[in-house]
Short mmCIF file of N, CA and C in Angstrom, two decimals:
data_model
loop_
_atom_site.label_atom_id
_atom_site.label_comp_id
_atom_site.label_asym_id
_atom_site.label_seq_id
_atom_site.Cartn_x
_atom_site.Cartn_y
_atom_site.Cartn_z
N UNK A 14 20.29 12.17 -1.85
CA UNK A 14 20.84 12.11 -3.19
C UNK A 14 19.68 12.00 -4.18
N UNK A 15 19.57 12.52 -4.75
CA UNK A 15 18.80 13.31 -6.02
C UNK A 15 18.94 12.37 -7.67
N UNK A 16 18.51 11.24 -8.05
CA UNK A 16 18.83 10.42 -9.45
C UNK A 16 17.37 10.67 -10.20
N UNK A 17 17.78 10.87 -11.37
CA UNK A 17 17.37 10.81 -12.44
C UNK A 17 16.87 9.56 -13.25
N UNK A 18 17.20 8.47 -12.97
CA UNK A 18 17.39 7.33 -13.49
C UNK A 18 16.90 6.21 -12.35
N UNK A 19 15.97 4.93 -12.59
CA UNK A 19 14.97 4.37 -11.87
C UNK A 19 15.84 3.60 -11.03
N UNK A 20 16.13 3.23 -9.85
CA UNK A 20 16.57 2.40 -8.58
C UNK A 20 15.30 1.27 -8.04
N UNK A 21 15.42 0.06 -8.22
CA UNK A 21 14.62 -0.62 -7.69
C UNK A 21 14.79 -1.01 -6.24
N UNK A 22 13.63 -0.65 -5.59
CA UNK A 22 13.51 -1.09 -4.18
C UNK A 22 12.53 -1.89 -3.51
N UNK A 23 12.73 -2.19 -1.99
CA UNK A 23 12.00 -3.68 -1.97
C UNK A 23 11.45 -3.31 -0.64
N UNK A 24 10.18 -3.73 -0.36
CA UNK A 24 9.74 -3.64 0.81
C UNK A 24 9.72 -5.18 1.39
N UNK A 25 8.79 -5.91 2.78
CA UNK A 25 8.95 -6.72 3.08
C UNK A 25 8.01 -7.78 2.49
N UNK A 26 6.76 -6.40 1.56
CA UNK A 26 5.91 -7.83 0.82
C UNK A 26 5.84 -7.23 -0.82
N UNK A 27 6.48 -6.49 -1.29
CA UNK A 27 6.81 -6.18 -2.58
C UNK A 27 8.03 -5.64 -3.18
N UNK A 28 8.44 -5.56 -4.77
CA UNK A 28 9.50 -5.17 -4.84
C UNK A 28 8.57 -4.00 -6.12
N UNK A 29 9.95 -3.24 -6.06
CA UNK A 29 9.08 -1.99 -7.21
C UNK A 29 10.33 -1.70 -7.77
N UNK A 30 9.63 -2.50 -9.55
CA UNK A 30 10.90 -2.30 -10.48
C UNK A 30 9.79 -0.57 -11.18
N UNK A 31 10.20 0.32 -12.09
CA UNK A 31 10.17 0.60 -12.63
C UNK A 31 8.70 0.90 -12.99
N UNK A 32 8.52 -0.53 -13.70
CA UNK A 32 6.72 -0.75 -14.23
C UNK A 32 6.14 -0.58 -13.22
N UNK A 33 6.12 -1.68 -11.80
CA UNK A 33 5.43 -1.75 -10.85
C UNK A 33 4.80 -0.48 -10.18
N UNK A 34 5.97 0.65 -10.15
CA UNK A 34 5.55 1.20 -9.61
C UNK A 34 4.50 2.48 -10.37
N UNK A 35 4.94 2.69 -11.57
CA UNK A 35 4.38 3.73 -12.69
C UNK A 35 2.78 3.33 -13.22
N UNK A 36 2.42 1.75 -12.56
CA UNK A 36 1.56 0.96 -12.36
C UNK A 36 0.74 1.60 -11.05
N UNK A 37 0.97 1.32 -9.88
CA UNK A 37 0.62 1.91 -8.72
C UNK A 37 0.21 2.92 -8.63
N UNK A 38 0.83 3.76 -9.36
CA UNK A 38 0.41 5.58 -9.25
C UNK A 38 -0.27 5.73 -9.90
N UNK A 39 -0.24 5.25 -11.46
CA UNK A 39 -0.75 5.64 -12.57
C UNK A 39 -0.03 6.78 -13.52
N UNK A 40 1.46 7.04 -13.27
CA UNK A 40 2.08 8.31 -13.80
C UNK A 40 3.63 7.68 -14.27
N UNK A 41 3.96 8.65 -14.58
CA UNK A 41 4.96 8.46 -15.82
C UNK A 41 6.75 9.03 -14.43
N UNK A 42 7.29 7.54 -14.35
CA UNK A 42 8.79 8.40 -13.65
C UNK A 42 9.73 9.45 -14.08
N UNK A 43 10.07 10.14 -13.22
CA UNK A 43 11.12 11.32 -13.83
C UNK A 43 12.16 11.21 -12.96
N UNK A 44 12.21 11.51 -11.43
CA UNK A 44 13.42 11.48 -10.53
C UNK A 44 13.42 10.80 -9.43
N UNK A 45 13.71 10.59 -8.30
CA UNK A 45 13.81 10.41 -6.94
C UNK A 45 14.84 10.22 -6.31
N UNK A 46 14.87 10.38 -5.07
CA UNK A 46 15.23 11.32 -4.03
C UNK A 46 16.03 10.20 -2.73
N UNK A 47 16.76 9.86 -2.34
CA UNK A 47 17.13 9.07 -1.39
C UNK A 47 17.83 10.08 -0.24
N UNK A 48 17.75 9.92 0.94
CA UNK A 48 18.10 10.18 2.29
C UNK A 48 19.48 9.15 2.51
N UNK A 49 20.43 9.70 2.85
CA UNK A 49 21.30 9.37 3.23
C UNK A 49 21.90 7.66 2.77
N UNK A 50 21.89 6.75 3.34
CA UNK A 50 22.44 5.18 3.25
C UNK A 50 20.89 4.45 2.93
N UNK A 51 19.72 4.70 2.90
CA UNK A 51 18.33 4.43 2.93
C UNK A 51 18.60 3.61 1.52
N UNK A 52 17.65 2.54 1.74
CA UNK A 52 17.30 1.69 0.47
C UNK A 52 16.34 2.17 0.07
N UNK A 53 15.14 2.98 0.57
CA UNK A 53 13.85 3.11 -0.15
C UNK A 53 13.86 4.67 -0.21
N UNK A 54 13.10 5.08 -1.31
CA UNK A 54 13.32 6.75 -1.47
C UNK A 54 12.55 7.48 -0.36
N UNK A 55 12.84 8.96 -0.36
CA UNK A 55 11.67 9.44 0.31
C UNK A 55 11.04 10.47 -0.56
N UNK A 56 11.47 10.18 -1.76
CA UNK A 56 10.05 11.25 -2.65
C UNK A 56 10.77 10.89 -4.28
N UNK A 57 9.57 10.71 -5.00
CA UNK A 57 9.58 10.30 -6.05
C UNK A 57 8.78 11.65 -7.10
N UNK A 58 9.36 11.90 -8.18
CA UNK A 58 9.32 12.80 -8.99
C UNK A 58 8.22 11.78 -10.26
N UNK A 59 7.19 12.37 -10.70
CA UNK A 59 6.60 11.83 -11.61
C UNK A 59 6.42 13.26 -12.66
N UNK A 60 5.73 12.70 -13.96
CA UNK A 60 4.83 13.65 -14.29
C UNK A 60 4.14 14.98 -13.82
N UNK A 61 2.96 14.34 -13.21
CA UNK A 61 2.04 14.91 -12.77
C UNK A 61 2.22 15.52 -10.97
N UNK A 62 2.89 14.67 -10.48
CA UNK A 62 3.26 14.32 -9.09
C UNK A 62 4.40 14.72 -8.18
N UNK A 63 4.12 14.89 -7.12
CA UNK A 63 5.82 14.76 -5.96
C UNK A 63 4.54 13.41 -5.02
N UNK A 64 5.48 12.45 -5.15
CA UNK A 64 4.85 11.35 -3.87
C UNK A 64 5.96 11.12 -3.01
N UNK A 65 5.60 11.42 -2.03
CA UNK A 65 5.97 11.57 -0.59
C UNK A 65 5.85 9.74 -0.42
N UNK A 66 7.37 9.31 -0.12
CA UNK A 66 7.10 7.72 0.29
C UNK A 66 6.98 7.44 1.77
N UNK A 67 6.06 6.92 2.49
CA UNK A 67 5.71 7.23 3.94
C UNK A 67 5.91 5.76 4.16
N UNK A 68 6.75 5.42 5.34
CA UNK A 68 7.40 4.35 6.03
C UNK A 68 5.86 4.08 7.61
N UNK A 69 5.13 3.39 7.40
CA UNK A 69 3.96 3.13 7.99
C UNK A 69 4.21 2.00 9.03
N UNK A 70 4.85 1.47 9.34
CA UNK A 70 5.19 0.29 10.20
C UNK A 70 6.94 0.35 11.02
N UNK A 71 6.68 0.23 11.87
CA UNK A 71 7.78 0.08 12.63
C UNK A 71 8.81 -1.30 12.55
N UNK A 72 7.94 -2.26 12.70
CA UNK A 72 8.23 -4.05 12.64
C UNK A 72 8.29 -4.48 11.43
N UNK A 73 7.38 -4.00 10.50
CA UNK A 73 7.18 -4.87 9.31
C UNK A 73 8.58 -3.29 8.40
N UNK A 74 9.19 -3.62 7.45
CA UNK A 74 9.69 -3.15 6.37
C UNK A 74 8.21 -2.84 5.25
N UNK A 75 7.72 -1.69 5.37
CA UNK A 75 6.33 -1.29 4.74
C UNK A 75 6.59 0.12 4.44
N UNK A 76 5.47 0.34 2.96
CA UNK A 76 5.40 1.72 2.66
C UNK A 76 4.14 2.21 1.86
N UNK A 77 3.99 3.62 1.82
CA UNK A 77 2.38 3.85 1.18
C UNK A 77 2.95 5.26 0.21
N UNK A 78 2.29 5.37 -0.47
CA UNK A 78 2.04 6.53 -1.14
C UNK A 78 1.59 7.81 -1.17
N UNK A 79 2.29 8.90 -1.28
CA UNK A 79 1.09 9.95 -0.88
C UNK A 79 1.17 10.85 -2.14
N UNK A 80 0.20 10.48 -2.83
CA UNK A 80 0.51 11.98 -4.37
C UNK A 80 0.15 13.08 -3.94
N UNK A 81 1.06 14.62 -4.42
CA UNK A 81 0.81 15.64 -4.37
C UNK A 81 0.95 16.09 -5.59
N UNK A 82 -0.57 16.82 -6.11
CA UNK A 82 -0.15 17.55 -7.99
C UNK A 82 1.11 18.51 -7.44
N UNK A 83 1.99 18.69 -8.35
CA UNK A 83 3.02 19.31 -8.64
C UNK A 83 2.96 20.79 -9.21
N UNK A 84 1.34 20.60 -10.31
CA UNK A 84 1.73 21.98 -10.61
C UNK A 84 0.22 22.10 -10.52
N UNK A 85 -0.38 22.11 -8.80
CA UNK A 85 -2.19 22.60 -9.41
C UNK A 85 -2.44 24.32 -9.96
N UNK A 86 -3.72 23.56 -10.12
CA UNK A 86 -4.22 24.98 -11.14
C UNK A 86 -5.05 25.71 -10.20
N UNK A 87 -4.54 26.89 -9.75
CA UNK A 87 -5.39 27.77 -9.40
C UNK A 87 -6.03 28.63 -9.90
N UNK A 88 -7.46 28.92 -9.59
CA UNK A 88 -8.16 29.85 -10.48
C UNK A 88 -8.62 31.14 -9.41
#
């Protein structure tokens, strides 16, 4: 499911309202993306960006970032 509008979610050692996370990246929110019944997204729409949210731990409730430019410039 596909929203337009910011969803706060929580890992097992942070929570990411809004700021927190536009903080983290350094970019401005636009959409993101949820998988099925999932509390945490799996891709976040910025500005500049598509970040891929990568689930890194099996045991612990954890996650990392991965920015991809959205619109690079090829020459």
């Amino acid at each position: 499911m596909m929203v337009c509008e910011w969803k706060s979610f929580s890992t097992d050692s942070e929570t990411y309202t809004k700021e927190t996370f536009e903080e983290t990246v350094g970019d401005e929110f636009e959409a993101v993306m949820f998988k099925d019944n999932e509390n945490i997204p799996c891709y976040i729409w910025t500005v500049n960006f598509v970040i891929i949210v990568k689930k890194y731990s099996k045991v612990l409730n954890d996650i990392s970032f991965e920015k991809i430019p959205r619109n690079p410039v090829c020459e």
